[in-house]
mmCIF file of C-alpha atoms in Angstrom:
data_model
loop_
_atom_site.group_PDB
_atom_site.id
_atom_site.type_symbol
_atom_site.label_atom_id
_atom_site.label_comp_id
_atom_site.label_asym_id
_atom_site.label_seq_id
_atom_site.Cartn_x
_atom_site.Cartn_y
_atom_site.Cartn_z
ATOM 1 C CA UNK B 1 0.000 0.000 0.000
ATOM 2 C CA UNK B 2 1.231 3.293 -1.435
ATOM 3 C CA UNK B 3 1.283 6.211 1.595
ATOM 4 C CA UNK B 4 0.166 9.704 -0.016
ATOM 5 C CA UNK B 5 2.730 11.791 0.543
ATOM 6 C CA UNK B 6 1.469 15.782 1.472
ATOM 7 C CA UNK B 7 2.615 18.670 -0.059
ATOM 8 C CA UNK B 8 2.386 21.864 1.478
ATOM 9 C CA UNK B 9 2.190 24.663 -1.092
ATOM 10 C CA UNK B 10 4.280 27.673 -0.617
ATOM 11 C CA UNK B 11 2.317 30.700 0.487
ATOM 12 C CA UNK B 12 3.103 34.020 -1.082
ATOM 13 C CA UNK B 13 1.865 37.707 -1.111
ATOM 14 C CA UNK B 14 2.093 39.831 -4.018
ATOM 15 C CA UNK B 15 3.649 43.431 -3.569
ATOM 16 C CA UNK B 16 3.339 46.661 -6.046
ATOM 17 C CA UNK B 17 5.099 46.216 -9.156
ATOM 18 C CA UNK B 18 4.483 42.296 -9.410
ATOM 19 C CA UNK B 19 7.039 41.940 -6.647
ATOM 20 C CA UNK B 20 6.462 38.869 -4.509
ATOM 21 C CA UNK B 21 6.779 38.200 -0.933
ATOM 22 C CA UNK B 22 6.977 34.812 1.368
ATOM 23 C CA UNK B 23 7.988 34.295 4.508
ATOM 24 C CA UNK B 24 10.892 32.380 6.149
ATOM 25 C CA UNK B 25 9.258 30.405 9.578
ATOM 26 C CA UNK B 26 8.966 33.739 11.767
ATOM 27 C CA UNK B 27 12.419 35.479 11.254
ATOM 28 C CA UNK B 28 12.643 36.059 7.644
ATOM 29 C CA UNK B 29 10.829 38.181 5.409
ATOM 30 C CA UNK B 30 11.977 37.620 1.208
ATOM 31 C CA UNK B 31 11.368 39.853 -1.511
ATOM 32 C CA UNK B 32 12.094 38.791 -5.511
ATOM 33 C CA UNK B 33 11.181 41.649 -7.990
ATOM 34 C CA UNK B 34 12.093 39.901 -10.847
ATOM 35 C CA UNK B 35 11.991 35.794 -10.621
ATOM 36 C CA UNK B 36 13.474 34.684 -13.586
ATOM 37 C CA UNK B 37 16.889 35.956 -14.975
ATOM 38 C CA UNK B 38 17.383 35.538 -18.533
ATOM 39 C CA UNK B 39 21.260 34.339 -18.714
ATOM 40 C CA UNK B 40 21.077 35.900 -22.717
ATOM 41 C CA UNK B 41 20.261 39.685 -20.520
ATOM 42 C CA UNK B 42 21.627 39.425 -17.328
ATOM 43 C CA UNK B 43 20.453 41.060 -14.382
ATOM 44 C CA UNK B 44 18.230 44.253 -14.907
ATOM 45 C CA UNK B 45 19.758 47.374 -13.763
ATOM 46 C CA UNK B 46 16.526 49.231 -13.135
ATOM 47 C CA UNK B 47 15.136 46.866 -11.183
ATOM 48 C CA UNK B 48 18.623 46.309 -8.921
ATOM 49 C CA UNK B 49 18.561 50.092 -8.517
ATOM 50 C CA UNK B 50 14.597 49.662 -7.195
ATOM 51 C CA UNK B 51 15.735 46.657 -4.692
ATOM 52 C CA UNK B 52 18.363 49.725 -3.650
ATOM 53 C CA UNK B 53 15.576 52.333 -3.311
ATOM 54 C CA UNK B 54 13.388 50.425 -1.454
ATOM 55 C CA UNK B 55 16.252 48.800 0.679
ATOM 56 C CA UNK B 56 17.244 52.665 2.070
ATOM 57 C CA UNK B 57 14.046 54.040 2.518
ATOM 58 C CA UNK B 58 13.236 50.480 5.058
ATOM 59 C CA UNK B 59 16.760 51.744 6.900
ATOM 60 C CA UNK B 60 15.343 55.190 7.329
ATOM 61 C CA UNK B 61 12.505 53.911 9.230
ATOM 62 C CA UNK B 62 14.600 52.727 11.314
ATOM 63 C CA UNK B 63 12.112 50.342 12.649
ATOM 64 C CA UNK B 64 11.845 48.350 16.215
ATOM 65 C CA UNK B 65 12.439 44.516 15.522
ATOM 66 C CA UNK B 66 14.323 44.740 12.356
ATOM 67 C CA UNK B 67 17.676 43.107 12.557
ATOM 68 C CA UNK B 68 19.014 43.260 9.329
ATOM 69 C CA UNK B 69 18.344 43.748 5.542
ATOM 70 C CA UNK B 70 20.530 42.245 2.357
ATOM 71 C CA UNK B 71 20.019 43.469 -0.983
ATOM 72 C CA UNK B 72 20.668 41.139 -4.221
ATOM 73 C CA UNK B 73 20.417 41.953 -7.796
ATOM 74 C CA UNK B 74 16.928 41.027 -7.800
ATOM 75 C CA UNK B 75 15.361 41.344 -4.214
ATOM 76 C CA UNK B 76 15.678 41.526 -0.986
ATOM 77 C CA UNK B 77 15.704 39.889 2.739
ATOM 78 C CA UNK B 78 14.634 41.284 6.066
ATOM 79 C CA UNK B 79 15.357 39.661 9.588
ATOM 80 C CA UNK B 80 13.500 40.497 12.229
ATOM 81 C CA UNK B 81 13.611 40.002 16.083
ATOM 82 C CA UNK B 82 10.114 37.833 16.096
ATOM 83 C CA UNK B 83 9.845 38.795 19.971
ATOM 84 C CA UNK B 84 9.448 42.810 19.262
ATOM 85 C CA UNK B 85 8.013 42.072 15.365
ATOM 86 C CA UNK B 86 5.436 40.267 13.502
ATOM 87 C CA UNK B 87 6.791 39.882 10.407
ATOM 88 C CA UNK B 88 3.159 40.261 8.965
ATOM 89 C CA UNK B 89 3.025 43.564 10.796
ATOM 90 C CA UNK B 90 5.675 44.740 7.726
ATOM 91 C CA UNK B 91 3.365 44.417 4.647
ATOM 92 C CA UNK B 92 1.746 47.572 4.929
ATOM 93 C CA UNK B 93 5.350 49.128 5.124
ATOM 94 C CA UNK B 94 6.128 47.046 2.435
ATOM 95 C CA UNK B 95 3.350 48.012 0.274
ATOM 96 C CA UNK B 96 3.756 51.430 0.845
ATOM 97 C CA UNK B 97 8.065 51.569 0.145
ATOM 98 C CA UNK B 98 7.057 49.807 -3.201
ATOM 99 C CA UNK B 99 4.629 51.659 -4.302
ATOM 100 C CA UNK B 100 6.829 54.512 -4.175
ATOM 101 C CA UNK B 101 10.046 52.907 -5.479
ATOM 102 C CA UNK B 102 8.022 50.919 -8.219
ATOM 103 C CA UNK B 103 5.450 52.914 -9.478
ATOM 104 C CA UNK B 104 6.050 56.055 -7.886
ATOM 105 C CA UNK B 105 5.797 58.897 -10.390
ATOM 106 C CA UNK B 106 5.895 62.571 -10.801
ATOM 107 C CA UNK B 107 6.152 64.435 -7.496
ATOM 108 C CA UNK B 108 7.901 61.368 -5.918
ATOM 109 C CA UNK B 109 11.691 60.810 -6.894
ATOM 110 C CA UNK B 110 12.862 57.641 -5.426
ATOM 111 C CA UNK B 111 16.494 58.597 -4.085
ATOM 112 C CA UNK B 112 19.159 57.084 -2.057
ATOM 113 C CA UNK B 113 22.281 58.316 -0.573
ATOM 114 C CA UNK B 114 25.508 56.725 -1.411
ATOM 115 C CA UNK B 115 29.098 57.123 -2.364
ATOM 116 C CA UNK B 116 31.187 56.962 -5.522
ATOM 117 C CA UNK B 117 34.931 55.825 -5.596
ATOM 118 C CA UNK B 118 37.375 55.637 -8.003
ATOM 119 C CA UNK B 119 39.526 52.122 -8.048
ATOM 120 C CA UNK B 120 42.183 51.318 -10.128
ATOM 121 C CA UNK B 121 42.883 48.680 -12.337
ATOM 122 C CA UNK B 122 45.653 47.211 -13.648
ATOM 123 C CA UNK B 123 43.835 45.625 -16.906
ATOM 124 C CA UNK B 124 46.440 42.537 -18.315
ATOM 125 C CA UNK B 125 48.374 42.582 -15.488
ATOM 126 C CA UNK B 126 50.781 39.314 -15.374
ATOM 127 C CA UNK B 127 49.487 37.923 -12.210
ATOM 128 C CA UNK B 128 45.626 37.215 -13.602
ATOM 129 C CA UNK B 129 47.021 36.639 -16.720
ATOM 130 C CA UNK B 130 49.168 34.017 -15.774
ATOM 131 C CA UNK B 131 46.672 32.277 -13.780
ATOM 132 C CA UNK B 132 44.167 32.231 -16.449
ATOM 133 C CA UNK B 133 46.620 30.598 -18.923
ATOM 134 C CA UNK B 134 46.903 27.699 -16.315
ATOM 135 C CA UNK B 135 42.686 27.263 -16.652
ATOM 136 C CA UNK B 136 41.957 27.421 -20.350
ATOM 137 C CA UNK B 137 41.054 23.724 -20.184
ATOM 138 C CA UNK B 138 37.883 25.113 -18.387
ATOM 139 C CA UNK B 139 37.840 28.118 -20.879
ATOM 140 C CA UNK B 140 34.864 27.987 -23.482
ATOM 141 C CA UNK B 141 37.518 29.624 -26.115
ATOM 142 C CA UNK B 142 40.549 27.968 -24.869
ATOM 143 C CA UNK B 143 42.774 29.813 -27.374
ATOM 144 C CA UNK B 144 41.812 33.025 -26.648
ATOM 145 C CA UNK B 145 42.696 35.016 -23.628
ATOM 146 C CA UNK B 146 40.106 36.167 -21.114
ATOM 147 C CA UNK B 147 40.761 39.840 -22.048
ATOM 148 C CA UNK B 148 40.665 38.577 -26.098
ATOM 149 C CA UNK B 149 37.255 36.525 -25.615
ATOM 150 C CA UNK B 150 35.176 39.246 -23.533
ATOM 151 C CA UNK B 151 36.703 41.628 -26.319
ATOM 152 C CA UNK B 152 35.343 40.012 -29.369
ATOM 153 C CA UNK B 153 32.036 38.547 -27.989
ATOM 154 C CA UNK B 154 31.149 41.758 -27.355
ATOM 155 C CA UNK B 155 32.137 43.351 -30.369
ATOM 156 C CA UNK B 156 35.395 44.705 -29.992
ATOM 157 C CA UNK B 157 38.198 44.916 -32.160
ATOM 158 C CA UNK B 158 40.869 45.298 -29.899
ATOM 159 C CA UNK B 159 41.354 44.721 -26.145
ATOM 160 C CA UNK B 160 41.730 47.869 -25.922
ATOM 161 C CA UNK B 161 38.399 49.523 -26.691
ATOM 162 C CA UNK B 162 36.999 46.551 -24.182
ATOM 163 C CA UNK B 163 38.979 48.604 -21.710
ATOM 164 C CA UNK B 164 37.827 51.565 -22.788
ATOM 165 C CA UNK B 165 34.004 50.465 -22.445
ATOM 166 C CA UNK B 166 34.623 48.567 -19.041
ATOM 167 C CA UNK B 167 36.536 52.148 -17.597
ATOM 168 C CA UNK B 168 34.045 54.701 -19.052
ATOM 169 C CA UNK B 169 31.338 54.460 -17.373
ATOM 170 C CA UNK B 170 30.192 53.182 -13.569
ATOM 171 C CA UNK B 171 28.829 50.167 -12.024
ATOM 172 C CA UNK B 172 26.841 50.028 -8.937
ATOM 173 C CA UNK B 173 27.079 47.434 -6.553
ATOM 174 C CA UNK B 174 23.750 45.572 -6.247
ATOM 175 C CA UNK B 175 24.199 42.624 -4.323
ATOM 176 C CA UNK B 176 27.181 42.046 -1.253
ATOM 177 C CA UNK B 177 27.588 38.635 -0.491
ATOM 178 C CA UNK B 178 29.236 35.078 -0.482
ATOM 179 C CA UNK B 179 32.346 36.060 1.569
ATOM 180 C CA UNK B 180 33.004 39.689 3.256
ATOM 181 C CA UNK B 181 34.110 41.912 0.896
ATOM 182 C CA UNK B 182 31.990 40.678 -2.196
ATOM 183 C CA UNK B 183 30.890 43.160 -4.165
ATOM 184 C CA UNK B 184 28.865 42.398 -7.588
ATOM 185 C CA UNK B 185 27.937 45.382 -9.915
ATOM 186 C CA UNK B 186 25.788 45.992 -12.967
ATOM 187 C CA UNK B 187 27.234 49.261 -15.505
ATOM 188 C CA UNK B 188 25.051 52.102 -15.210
ATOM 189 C CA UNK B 189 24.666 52.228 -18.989
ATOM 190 C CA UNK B 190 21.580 51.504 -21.289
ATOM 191 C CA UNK B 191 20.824 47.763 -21.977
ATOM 192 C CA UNK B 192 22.531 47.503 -24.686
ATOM 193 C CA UNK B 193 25.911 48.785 -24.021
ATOM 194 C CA UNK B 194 26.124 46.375 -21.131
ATOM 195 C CA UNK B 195 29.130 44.104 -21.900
ATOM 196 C CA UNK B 196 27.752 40.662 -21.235
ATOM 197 C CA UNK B 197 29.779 37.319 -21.755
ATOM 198 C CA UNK B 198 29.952 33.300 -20.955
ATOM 199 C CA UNK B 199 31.495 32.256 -17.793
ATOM 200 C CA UNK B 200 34.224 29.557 -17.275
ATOM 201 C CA UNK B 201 33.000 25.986 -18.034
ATOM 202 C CA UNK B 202 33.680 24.920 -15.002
ATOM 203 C CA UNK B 203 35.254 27.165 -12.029
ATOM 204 C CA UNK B 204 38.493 27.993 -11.674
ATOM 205 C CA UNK B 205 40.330 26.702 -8.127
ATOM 206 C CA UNK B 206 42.181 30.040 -8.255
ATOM 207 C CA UNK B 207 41.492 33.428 -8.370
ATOM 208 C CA UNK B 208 44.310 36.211 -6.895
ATOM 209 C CA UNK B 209 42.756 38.298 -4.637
ATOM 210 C CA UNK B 210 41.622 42.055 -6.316
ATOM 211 C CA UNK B 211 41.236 40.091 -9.654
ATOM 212 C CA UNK B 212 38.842 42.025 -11.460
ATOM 213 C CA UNK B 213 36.699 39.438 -13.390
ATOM 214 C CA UNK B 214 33.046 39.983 -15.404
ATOM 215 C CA UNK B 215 30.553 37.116 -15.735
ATOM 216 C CA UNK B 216 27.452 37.472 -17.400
ATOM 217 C CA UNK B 217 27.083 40.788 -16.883
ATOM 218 C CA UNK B 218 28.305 41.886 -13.781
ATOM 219 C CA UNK B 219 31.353 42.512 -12.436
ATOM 220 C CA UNK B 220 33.334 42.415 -9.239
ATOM 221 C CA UNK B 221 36.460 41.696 -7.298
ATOM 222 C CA UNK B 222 38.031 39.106 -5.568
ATOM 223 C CA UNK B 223 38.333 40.292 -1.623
ATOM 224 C CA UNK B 224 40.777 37.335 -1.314
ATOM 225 C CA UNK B 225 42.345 34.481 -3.209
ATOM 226 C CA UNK B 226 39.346 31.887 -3.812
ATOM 227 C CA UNK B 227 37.534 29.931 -7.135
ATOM 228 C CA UNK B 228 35.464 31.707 -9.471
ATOM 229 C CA UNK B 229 34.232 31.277 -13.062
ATOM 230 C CA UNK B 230 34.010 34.983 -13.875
ATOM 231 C CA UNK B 231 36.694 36.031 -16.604
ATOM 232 C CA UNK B 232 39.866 38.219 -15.780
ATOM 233 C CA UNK B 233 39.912 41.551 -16.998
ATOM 234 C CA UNK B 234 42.821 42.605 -14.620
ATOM 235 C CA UNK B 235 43.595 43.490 -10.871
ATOM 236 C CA UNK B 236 42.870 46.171 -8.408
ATOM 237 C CA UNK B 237 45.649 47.432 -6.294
ATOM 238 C CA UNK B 238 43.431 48.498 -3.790
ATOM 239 C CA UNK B 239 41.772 45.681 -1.345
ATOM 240 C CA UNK B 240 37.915 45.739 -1.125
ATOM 241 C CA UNK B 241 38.549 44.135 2.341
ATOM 242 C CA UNK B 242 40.850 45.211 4.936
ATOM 243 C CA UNK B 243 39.924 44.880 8.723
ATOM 244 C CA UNK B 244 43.607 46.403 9.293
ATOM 245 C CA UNK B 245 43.371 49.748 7.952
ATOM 246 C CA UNK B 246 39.467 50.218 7.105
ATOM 247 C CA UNK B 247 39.472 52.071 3.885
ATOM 248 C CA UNK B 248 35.792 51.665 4.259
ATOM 249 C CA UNK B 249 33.551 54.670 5.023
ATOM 250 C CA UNK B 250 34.110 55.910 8.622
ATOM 251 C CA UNK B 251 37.009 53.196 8.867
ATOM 252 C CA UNK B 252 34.658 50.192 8.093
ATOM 253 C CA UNK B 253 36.844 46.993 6.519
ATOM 254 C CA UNK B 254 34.674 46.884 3.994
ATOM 255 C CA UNK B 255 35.470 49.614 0.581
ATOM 256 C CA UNK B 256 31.989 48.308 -1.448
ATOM 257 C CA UNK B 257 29.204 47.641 0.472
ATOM 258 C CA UNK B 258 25.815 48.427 -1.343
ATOM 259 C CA UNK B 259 24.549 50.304 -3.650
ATOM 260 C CA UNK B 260 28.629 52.401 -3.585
ATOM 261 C CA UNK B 261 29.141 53.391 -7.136
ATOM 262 C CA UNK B 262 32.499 52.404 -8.282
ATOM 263 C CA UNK B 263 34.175 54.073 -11.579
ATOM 264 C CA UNK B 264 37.104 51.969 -12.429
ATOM 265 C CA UNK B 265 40.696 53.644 -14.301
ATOM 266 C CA UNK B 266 43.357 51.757 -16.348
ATOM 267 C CA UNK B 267 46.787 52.251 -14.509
ATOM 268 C CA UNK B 268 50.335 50.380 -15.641
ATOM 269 C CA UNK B 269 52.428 48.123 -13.970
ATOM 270 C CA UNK B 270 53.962 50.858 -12.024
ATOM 271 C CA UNK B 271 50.940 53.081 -11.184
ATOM 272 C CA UNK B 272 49.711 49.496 -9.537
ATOM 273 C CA UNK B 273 52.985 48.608 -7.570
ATOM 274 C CA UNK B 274 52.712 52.480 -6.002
ATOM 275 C CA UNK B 275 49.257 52.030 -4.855
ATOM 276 C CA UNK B 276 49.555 48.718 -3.582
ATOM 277 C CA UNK B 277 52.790 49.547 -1.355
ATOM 278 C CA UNK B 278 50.816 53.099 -0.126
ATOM 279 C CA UNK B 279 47.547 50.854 0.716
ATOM 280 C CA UNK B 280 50.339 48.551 2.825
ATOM 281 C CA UNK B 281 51.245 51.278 4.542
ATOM 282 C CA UNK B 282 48.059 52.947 5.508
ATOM 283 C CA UNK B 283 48.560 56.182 3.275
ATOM 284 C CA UNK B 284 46.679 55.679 0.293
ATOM 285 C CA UNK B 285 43.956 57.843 0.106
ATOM 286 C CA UNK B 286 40.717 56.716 -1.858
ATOM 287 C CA UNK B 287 39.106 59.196 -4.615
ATOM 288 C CA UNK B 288 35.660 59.113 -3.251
ATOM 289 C CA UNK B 289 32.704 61.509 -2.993
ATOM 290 C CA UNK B 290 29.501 61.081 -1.299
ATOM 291 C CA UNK B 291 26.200 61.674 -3.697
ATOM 292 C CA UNK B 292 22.610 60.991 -3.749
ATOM 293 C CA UNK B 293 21.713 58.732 -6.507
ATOM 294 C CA UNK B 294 18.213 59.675 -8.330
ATOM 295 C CA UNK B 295 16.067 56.808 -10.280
ATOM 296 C CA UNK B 296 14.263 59.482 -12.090
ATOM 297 C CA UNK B 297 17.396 61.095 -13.221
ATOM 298 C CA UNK B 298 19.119 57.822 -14.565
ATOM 299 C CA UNK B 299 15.907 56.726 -16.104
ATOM 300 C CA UNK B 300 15.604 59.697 -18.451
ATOM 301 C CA UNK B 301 19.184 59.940 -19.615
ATOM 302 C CA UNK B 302 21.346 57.116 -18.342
ATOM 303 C CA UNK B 303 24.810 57.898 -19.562
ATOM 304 C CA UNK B 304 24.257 61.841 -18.883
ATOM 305 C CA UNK B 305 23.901 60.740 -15.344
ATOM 306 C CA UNK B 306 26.711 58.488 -15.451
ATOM 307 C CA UNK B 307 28.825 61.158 -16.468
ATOM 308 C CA UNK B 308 27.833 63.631 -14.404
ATOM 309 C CA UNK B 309 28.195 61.106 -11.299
ATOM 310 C CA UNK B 310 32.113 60.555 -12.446
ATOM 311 C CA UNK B 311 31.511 64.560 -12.284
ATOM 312 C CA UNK B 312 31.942 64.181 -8.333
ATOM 313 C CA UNK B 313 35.190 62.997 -8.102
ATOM 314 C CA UNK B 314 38.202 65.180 -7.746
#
């Protein structure tokens, strides 16, 4: 005799802006805005910069019970203190932050303070280069490069203009995660400037910590030597995690934390070794400037707003 088996379906509540909401026992509260990624797109910059929006104006309430919230590319999580906070009691908030963020128009402009900093990058650099070469086995064009296969799947002649395109303009980070220091980004360009290619076959077992590597199409650094399947573009003298020095905002060990805009420059061999032996030494100063990042402002003329948040840095 067969036993029937229950099934308990998942329960969900739907949010402004198709966003959907379910619940995680009594300590969790989960967010998506978008469910399913198309790998041929990538991750949707408008709606990362939305999961931002809504993620800052929940930390300006500054709400009794909440714990903690963590943004991703595509949603969100809240934890709450159950014993001061039914997480129930946060759907009219909820409501209420989206409806703003998501389908707010006209007199509301959904804003959020942040910072922008610039970080170098040695693009090519030996080190990355070299440990690529020792992967191409797991490489879907093992001939090629990693700097010569993002290059000509998106177009490019030359490594060189890929350089140019990955350095120009901005990227946000969207989602902080995995191991401290983790900072993925989307380019605050229109859709179809975004420079989107295949990751590694399979991962690589080593990745040299500040490697600068793009998957999909998002980019990020390593915060320490560890696998990874995103392709090398270069290295970044500069750690994104430091509990020695803090080159974090107000001394924090962490340089990226969400949504920090990030606007990357080329540097040589030498402009690298001089950075990396000041950031050793606790002297290096980073090029940052605090803004206030504006949805409605990006929206109506993306790479105008781009440049003009480059604008802020000395």
């Amino acid at each position: 005799m067969t036993q029937a088996v229950a099934t308990v379906e998942p329960q969900y509540f739907m949010l402004p802006g198709k966003a959907r909401l379910s619940f995680g026992g009594d300590e969790f509260v989960v967010v998506q805005l978008r469910e399913v990624i198309d790998p041929a797109v990538g991750f949707d910059v408008k709606a990362a910069l939305q999961v931002q929006a809504i993620v800052a104006a929940l930390a300006s309430l500054d709400m009794d019970g909440i714990a903690d919230v963590a943004s991703t590319h595509t949603g969100y999580t809240i934890r709450v203190r159950p014993e001061d906070l039914d997480p129930r009691d946060l759907i009219p908030v909820l409501i209420a932050a989206h409806q703003k963020a998501i389908a707010g128009r006209g007199e509301f402009a959904p804003t959020f303070e942040t910072s922008i900093i610039e970080i170098p990058v040695f693009y090519g650099d030996p080190v990355t280069e070299e440990v690529g070469a020792r992967f191409r086995d797991r490489h879907p064009s093992p001939a090629e490069s990693d700097l010569e296969f993002v290059a000509r799947v998106n177009g490019f002649d030359t490594v060189g203009e890929l350089v140019d395109a990955h350095s120009a303009h901005p990227f946000i980070v969207t989602f902080s995660g995995g191991v401290p220091g983790n900072a993925e980004s989307l380019q605050l360009v229109p859709r179809e400037m975004q420079l989107r290619v295949p990751r590694y076959l399979s991962p690589r077992t080593e990745t040299p910590a500040g490697a600068v590597g793009h998957g999909g199409n998002t980019t990020t650094i390593a915060p320490a030597d560890a696998p990874s399947d995103a392709q090398l573009l270069g290295r970044a003298p500069v750690p994104v995690v430091d509990f020695g020095n803090g080159l974090g905002t107000d001394g924090s060990p962490l340089l990226l934390p969400a949504p920090t805009v990030m606007k990357f420059t080329p540097i040589d061999a030498s402009g690298f070794d001089e950075i990396a032996a000041a950031c050793a030494a606790g002297t290096y100063e980073i090029n940052r400037a605090d803004i206030e990042f504006d949805l409605q402002a990006f929206a109506a003329d993306r790479l105008a707003y781009a440049r003009a948040l480059v604008g802020e840095l000395q």
